[in-house]
Every structure is written in structure tokens, then in C-alpha cells.
Short mmCIF file of C-alpha atoms and ligand atoms in Angstrom, two decimals:
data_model
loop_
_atom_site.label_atom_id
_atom_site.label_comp_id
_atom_site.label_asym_id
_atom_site.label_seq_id
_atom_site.Cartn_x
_atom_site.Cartn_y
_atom_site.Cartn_z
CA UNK B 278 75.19 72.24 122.73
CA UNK B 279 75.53 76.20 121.85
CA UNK B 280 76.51 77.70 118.42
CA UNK B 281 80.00 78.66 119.57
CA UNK B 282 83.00 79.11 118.95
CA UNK B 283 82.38 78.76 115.47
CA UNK B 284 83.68 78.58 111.98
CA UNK B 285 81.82 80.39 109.53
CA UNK B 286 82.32 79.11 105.92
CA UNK B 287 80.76 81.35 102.99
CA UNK B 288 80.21 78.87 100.05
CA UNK B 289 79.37 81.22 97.62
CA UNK B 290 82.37 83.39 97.65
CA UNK B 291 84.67 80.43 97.89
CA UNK B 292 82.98 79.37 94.59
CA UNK B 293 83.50 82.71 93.23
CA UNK B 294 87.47 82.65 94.59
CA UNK B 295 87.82 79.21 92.34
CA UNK B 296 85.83 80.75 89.56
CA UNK B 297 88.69 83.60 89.94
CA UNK B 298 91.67 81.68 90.15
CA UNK B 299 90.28 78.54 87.22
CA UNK B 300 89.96 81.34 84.88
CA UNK B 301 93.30 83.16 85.58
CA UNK B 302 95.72 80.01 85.02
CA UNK B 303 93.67 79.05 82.13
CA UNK B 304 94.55 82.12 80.36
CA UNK B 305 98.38 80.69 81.25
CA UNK B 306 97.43 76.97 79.85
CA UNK B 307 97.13 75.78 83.42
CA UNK B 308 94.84 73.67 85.50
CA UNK B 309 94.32 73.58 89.18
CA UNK B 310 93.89 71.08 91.69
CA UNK B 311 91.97 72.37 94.50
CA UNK B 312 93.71 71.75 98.01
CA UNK B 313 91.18 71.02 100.56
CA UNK B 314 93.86 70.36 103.38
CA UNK B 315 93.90 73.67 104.62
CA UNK B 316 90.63 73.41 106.25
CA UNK B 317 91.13 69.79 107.53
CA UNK B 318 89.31 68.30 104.10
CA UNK B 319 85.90 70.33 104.96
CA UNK B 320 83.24 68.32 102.36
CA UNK B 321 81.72 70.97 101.68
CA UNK B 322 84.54 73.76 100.58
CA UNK B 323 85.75 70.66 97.93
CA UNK B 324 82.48 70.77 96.93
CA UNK B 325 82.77 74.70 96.25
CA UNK B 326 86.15 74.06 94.90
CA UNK B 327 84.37 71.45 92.28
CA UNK B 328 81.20 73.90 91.76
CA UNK B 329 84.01 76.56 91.51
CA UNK B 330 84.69 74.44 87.61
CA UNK B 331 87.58 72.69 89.07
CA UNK B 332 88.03 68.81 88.39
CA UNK B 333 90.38 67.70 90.44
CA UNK B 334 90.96 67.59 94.52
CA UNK B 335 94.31 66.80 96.31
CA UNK B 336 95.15 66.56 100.18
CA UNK B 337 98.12 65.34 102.02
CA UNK B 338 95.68 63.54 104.51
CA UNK B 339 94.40 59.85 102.85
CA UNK B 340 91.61 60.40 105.37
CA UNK B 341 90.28 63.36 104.20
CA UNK B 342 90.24 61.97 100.17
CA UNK B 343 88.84 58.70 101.73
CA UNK B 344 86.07 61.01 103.09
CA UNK B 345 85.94 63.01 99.77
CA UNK B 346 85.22 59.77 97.96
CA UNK B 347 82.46 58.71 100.44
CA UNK B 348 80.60 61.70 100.04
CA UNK B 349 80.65 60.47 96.03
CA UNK B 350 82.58 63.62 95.09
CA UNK B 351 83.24 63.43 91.69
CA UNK B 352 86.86 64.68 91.16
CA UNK B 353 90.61 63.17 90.12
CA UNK B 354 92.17 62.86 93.38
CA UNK B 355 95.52 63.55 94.13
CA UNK B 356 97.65 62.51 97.10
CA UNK B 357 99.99 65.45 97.70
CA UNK B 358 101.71 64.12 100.74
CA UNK B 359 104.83 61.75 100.43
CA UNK B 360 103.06 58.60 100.75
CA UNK B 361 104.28 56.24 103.54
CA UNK B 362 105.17 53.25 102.49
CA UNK B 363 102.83 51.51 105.12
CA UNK B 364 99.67 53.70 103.06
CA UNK B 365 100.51 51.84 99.98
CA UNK B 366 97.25 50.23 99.84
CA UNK B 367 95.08 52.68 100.59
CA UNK B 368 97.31 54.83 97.65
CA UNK B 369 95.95 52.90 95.36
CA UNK B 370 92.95 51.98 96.51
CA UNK B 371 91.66 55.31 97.27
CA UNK B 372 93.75 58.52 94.83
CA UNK B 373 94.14 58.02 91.08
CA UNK B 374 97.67 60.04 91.65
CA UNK B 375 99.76 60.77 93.90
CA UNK B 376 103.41 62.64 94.34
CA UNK B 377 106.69 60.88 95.05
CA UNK B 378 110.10 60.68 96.22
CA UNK B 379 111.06 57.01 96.99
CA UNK B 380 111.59 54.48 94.34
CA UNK B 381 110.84 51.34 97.11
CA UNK B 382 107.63 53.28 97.64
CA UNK B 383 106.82 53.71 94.42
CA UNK B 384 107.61 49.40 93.67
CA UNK B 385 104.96 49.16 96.88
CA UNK B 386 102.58 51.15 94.78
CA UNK B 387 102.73 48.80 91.69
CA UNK B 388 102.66 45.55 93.45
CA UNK B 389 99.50 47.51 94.68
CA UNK B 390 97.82 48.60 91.67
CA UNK B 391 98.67 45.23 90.05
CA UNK B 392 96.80 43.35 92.73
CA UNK B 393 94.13 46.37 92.70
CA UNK B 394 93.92 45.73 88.77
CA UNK B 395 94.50 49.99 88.27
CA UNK B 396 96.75 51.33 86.82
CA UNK B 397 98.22 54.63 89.63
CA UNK B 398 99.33 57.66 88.19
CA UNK B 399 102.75 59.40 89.87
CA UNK B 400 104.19 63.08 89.92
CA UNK B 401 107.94 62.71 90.93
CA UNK B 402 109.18 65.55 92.76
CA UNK B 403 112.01 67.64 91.74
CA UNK B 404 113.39 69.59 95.23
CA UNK B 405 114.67 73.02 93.63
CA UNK B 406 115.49 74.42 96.51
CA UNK B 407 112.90 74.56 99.41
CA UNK B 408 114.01 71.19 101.13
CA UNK B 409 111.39 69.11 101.62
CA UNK B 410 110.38 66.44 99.90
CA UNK B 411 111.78 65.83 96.34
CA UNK B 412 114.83 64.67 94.27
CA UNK B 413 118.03 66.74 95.38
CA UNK B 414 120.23 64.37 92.84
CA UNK B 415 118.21 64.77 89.22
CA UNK B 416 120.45 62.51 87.83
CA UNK B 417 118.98 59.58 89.74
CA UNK B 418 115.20 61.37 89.70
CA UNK B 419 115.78 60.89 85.80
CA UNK B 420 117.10 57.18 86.37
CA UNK B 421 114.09 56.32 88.44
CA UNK B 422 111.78 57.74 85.82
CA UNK B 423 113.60 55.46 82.99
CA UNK B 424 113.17 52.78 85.58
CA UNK B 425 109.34 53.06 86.09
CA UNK B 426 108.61 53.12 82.34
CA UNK B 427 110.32 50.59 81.00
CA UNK B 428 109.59 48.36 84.38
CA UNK B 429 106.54 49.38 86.61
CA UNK B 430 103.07 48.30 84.27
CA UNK B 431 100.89 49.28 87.27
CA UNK B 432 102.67 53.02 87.47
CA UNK B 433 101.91 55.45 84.87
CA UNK B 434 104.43 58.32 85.00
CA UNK B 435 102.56 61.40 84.71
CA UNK B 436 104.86 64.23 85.49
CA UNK B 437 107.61 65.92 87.75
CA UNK B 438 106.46 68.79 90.11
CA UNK B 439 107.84 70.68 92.82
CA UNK B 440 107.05 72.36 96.08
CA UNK B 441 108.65 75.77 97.11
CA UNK B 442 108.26 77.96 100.16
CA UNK B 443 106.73 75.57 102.89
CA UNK B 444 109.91 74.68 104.78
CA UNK B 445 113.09 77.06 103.22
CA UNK B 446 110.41 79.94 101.94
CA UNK B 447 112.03 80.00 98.73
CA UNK B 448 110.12 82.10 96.29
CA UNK B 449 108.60 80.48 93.02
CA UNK B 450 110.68 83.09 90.85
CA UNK B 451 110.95 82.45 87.14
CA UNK B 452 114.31 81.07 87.44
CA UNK B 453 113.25 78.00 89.50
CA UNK B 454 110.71 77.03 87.78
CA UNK B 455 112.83 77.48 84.93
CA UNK B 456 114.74 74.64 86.47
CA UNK B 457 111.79 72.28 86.91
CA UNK B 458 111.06 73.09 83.38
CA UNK B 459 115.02 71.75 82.27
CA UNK B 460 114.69 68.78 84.32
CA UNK B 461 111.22 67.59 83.35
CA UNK B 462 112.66 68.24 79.68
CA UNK B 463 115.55 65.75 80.74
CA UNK B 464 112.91 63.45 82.15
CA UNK B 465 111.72 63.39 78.73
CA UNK B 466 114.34 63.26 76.43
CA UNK B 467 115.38 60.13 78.77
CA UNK B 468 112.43 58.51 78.35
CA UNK B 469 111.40 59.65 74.87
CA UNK B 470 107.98 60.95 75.29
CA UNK B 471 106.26 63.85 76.85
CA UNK B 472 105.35 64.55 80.22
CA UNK B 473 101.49 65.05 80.45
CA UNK B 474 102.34 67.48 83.83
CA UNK B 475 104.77 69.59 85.01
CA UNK B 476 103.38 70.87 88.47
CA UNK B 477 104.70 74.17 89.77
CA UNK B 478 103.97 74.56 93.10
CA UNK B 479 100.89 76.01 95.00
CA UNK B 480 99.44 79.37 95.69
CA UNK B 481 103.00 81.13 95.96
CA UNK B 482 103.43 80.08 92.11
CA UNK B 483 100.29 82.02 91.28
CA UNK B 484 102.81 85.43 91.43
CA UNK B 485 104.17 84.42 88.20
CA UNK B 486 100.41 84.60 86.62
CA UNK B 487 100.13 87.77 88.59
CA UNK B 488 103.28 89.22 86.92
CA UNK B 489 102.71 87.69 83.66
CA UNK B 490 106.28 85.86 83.82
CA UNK B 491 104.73 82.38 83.99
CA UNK B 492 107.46 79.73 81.64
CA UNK B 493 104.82 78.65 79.44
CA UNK B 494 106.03 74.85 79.68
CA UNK B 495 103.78 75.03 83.66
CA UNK B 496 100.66 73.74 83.06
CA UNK B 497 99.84 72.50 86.86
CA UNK B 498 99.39 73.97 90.01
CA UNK B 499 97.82 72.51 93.15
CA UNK B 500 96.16 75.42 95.01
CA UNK B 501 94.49 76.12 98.16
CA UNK B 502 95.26 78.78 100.05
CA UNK B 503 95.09 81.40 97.18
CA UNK B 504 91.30 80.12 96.70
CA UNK B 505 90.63 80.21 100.58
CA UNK B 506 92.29 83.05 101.99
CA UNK B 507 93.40 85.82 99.16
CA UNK B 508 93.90 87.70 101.85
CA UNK B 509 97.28 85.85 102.75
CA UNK B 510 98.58 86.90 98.86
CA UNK B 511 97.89 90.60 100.20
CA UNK B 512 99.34 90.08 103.83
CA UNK B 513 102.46 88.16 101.99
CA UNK B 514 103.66 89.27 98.95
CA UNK B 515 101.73 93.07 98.82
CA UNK B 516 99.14 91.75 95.60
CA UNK B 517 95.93 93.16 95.05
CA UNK B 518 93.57 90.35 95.76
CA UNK B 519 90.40 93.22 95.12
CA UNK B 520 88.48 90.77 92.31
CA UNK B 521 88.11 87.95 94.98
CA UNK B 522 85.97 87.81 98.46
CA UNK B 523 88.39 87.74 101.29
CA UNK B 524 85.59 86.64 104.15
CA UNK B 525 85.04 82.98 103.47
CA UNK B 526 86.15 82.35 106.33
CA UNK B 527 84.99 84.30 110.23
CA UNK B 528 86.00 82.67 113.91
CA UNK B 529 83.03 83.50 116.24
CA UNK B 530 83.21 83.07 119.96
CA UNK B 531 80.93 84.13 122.52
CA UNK B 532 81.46 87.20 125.29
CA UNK B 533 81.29 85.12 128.78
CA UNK B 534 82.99 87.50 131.18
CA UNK B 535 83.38 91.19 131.02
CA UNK B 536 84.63 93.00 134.14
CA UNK B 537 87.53 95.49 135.22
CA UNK B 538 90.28 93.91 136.72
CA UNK B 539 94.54 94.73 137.23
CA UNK B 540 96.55 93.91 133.89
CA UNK B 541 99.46 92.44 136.67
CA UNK B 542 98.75 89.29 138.51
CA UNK B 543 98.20 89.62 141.79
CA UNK B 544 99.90 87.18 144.39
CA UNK B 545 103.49 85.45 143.86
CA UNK B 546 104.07 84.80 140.23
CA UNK B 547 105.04 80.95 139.52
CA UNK B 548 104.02 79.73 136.19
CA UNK B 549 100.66 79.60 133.52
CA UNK B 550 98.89 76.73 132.01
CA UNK B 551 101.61 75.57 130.01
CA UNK B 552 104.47 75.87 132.58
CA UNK B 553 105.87 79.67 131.59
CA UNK B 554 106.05 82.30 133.55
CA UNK B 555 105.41 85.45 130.80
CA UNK B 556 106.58 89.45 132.05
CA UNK B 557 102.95 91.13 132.56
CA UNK B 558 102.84 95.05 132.15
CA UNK B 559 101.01 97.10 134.90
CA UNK B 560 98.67 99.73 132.93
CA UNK B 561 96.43 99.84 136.29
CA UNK B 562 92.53 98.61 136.04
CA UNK B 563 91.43 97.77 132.90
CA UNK B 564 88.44 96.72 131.06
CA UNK B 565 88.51 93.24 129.58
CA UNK B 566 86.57 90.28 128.73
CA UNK B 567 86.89 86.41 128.92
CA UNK B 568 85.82 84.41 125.41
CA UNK B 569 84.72 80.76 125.20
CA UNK B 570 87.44 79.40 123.05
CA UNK B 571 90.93 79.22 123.42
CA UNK B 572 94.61 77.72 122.69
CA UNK B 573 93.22 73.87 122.34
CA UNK B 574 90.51 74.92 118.81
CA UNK B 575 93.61 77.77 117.80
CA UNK B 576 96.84 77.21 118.93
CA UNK B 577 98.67 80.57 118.54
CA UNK B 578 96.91 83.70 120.20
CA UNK B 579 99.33 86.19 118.71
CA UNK B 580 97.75 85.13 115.11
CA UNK B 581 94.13 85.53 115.46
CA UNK B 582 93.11 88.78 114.03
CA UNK B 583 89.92 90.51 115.43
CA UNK B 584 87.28 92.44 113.51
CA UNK B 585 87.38 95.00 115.79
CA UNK B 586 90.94 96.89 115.31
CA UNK B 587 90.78 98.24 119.35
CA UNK B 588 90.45 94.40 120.76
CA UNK B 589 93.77 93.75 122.19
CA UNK B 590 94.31 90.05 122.95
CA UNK B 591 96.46 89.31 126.02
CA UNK B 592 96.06 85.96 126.85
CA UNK B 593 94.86 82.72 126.55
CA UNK B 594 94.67 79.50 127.55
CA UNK B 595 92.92 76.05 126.76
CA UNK B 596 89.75 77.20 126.90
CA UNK B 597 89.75 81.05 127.83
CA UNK B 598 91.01 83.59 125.43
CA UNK B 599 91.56 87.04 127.45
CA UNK B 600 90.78 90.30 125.81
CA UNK B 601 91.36 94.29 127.21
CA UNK B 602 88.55 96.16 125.77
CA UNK B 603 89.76 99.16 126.98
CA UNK B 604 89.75 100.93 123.48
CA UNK B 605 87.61 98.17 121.77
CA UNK B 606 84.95 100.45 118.93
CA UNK B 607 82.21 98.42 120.45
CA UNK B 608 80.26 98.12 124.61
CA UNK B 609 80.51 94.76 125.43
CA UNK B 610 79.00 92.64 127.54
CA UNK B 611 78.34 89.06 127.72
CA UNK B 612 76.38 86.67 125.68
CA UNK B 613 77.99 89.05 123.00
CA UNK B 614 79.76 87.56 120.29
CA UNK B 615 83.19 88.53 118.80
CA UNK B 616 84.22 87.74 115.24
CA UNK B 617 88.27 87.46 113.89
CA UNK B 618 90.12 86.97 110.82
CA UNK B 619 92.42 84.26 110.47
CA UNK B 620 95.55 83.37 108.49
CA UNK B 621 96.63 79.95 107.24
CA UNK B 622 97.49 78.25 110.05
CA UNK B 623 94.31 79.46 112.03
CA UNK B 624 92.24 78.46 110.03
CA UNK B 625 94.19 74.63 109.69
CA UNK B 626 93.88 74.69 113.58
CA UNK B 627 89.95 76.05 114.13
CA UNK B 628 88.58 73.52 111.25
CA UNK B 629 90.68 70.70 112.83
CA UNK B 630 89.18 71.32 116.35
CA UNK B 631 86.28 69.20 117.52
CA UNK B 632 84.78 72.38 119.73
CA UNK B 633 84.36 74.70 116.56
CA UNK B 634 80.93 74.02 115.62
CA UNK B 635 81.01 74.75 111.47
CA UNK B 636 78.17 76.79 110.01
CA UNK B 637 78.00 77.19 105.91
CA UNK B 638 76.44 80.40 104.25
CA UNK B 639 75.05 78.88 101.13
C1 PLP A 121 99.84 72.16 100.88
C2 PLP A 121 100.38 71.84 99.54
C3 PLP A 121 99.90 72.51 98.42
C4 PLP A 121 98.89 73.61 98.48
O1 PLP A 121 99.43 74.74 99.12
P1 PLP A 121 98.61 76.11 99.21
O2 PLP A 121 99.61 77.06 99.78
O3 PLP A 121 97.46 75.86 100.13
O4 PLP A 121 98.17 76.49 97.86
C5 PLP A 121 100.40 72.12 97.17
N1 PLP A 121 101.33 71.15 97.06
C6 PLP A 121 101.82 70.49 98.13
C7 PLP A 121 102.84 69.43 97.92
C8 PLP A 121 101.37 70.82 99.40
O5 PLP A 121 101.87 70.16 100.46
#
């Protein structure tokens, strides 16, 4: 099998990025968990995130921190995906924290940990706002909390959290985390000790280090995507990312047709290969090329971002991704190979898919 399409993953500057983004929260009195979801639990860019001085890993994927341990990865695991109640087992047997929601779940987890002999640390989550997972009603988040301590011997509550903008895009302003702040303080005056954590959210909470704003009583964030791609802080929120290497990550796929052809279909129009029938502009004859890699290893065309700014993508599907090269800077021809950007959820899709063949720059 060929080299392409591929992912190529630069070790060094990812270890740089953590370096970056370690030293910046520690100034603020925070640690960070490195996320290693966003690029389907890659071994190797946990490994970066660990070299990068971080201690701790977390995914929302048990497989990927079942893999993490296998590969003897040295790191405090967190699970940062509402456990199901069916993973309680593997909850225990495999993170040494996890976050939660559920108070049946979180009676699984015990019974686990008894019988497991451990002892499984929790972060309950406070919903401020976004609406996803979390306690809307803090009254009974503070009940349950009262309820594990003085009840669950095999739980060890560790801290509240919370998760903004990944379902309502709610901003982590200083007011909400303000809010965390009061209810992890009513957490505590409940259960009359300190909280060890209170987790702010991921890379979107970094803005508050950015602005210098930070409530001082955060001193947890789980981050990925700020380590990964800085690029999205930039693209997002208009921060200068300058101090950290924003190509750890380039999609390569190979030329494998390059001819002139009509822009409009040619024939009677029914539908494309997923059942849509999409208005095509005629602009005449055109130059364009054909690229080994398509909708199954990305998912959303209209997101890939190519290197070269006159590429215009107009299609794609399974396996083809269609290109005009009409005003492309560079001659192509086949065998050539084309490199893009990627955002987030590029990135999630390319490392998940079994064609992209991943190459590391160490
Ligand atoms: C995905 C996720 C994170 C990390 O998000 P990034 O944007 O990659 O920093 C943190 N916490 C939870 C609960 C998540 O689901």
C-alpha cells in the first residue's frame, strides 16, 4: 500500500504547543489534562502531550485510555465522557477519574471499585449553561455530593467541573465560571471540606488566561484543541496564537487525474452519490484535478482548507475529492501531491479513518 492520503503529525511542535499552554495556566495556578480525543486517542500525540510536562490524559472514548494504558503511558487518566452505566467496569478498571452526572451511575461505580479494591475518583458536573451533560438543579448536585461522602467508600469526590460551548456555544466568560466557582463553594460548605478541583472547561476557557480575568478559585482545565490546533483560537475568537506552531497537523493526498473538462454535468441531471441533486454553475472548460481521498476519511468538503489559496474544491465523494485548478499558484499534474489545513472536526474525521496512513515528524 502507497503513502496516501495521509496525516502528517509534527511531534516536536505539539510538544512545544503543551510546553506553551503548561506554562501559561501555571502562571494562573492551573493544571491541564491533555485531551487526546481530538485525534481519535493517537499514542503518540499523548505521548507529546506527556513529554510536553503534562501528567495527566483524559478522553471521552474508554478505548482510546484502554489503549493509552497498554502502551504503559504513564499518566492520571481521566474519563471525560458521561460514563454509561453498562462501562461501569471498565470505569474503574481502566481511569483513576472520571466526570459525572448520574447518581445510579455513580452507586455502579462503587460497587465497582469495591469489588476492584480502588478507590475511583469523580468530577460532578455543574451545567452552567451550555446543555449538555451536567447538574441543571444544584440543589440536588449538592445533595448527591453530601450523599457520596458520607455513603460511597469506593468514590472519592474530587471536584465539580463544567463544560461550555460544545452544544449551546456559550462562552467561558468570567461570570460563568464565577458560577461554578459559587456552587463548588456550596459543594463545600455542604460537605465541610475542600474541593481538591474545580475544572473549568477546555480550550475555550483558556480566553480568560489570555485576558488575564481568570477567578483565581480555577485550578483545572482539560485541554486539547488549544494544544493541537492554535490555529482554531485565531480562526474563533481573533487571539494571537504567534508563540505556538500552528502545523502539527497537514492532510496529504495524491494528484490522480488532471484534465480540462465542463464545470456543468453533461446528460440529464438525477442525483450524486449520496442521493442530492446540487445546482452546478457553467463557467465553460475548466482545469481541474481528481485526488485520492474523499468524503468517507473527511466527511465535510466545505471544511478542508488547502495550502494553496487558488485550489477551489468543488466536489467530492467517497473516494474522489474534485478540485478546479484553474487559478491554483502551482502546474499540476498527477502523481503530485496536495497538502490542506484542517479544523477540529477534520482532523477528528482524517485520524479516525482507516485509509489515512499516519506519518510522525519526530
Ligand atoms: C472534548 C472535551 C474537552 C476538551 O475540549 P477541547 O476543545 O479539545 O479542549 C474537555 N472536556 C470535555 C468534557 C470534553 O468533552
Amino acid at each position: 500500500m502507497g503513502d496516501y492520503p495521509q496525516l502528517e503529525i509534527n511531534i516536536n511542535h505539539l510538544i512545544h504547543n503543551t510546553k506553551v499552554i503548561k506554562e501559561k495556566c501555571e502562571e494562573f495556578g492551573i493544571t491541564v489534562t491533555g485531551v487526546f480525543k481530538g485525534i481519535s486517542g493517537d499514542l503518540k500525540v499523548a505521548e507529546a502531550f506527556l513529554k510536553g510536562g503534562l501528567t495527566s490524559l483524559a478522553s471521552s472514548r474508554l478505548e482510546q485510555i484502554e489503549a493509552a494504558r497498554n502502551a504503559k503511558l504513564e499518566a492520571y487518566m481521566i474519563l471525560i465522557r458521561i460514563p454509561m452505566i453498562s462501562e461501569a467496569y471498565d470505569v474503574v478498571r481502566l481511569s483513576d477519574c472520571s466526570l459525572q452526572s448520574e447518581i445510579e451511575v455513580i452507586k455502579e461505580l462503587n460497587k465497582e471499585a469495591e469489588k476492584q479494591h480502588k478507590v475511583h475518583d469523580i468530577i460532578l458536573m455543574a451545567d452552567v449553561g451550555d446543555l449538555r451533560e451536567g447538574y441543571w438543579d444544584y440543589d440536588e448536585l449538592d445533595d448527591v455530593a453530601y450523599y457520596i461522602e458520607n455513603n460511597l467508600k469506593n468514590i472519592h469526590l474530587k471536584g465539580v467541573g463544567t463544560n461550555v460551548g460544545c452544544y449551546g456555544s456559550v462562552a467561558a466568560t468570567k461570570e460563568t465560571l464565577e458560577k461554578l466557582i459559587s456552587i463548588a463553594e456550596n459543594v463545600e460548605r455542604r460537605i465541610g471540606r475542600k474541593l481538591e478541583i474545580i475544572s473549568g472547561g477546555a480550550s475555550s476557557s483558556l480566553l480568560r488566561i489570555w485576558d488575564k480575568d481568570m477567578p483565581s478559585r480555577i485550578n483545572h482545565l482539560r485541554v486539547g484543541e488549544a494544544i493541537i490546533l492554535p490555529q482554531d483560537l485565531e480562526w474563533h475568537y481573533g487571539y494571537d496564537m504567534s508563540e505556538m506552531y500552528k502545523d502539527c497537523f497537514r492532510l496529504k493526498a495524491e494528484v490522480i487525474e488532471v484534465k480540462n473538462k465542463p464545470s456543468h454535468p453533461v446528460g440529464t441531471l438525477s442525483v450524486d452519490a449520496f442521493g442530492h441533486t446540487p445546482t452546478y454553475i457553467d463557467r465553460g472548460i475548466r482545469k481541474r484535478m481528481l485526488l485520492g481521498l474523499g468524503r468517507a476519511d473527511y466527511s465535510m468538503l466545505e471544511e478542508l482548507l488547502p495550502m494553496d489559496e487558488g485550489l477551489e474544491l468543488i466536489g467530492a465523494s467517497s473516494d474522489h475529492t474534485i478540485c478546479d485548478i484553474e487559478n491554483a499558484k502551482k502546474e499540476y499534474k498527477v502523481g503530485d501531491i496536495v497538502e490542506f489545513d484542517m479544523n477540529y472536526a477534520i482532523l477528528l474525521f482524517v485520524s479516525n479513518s482507516k485509509n489515512v496512513k499516519v506519518k510522525y515528524l519526530i
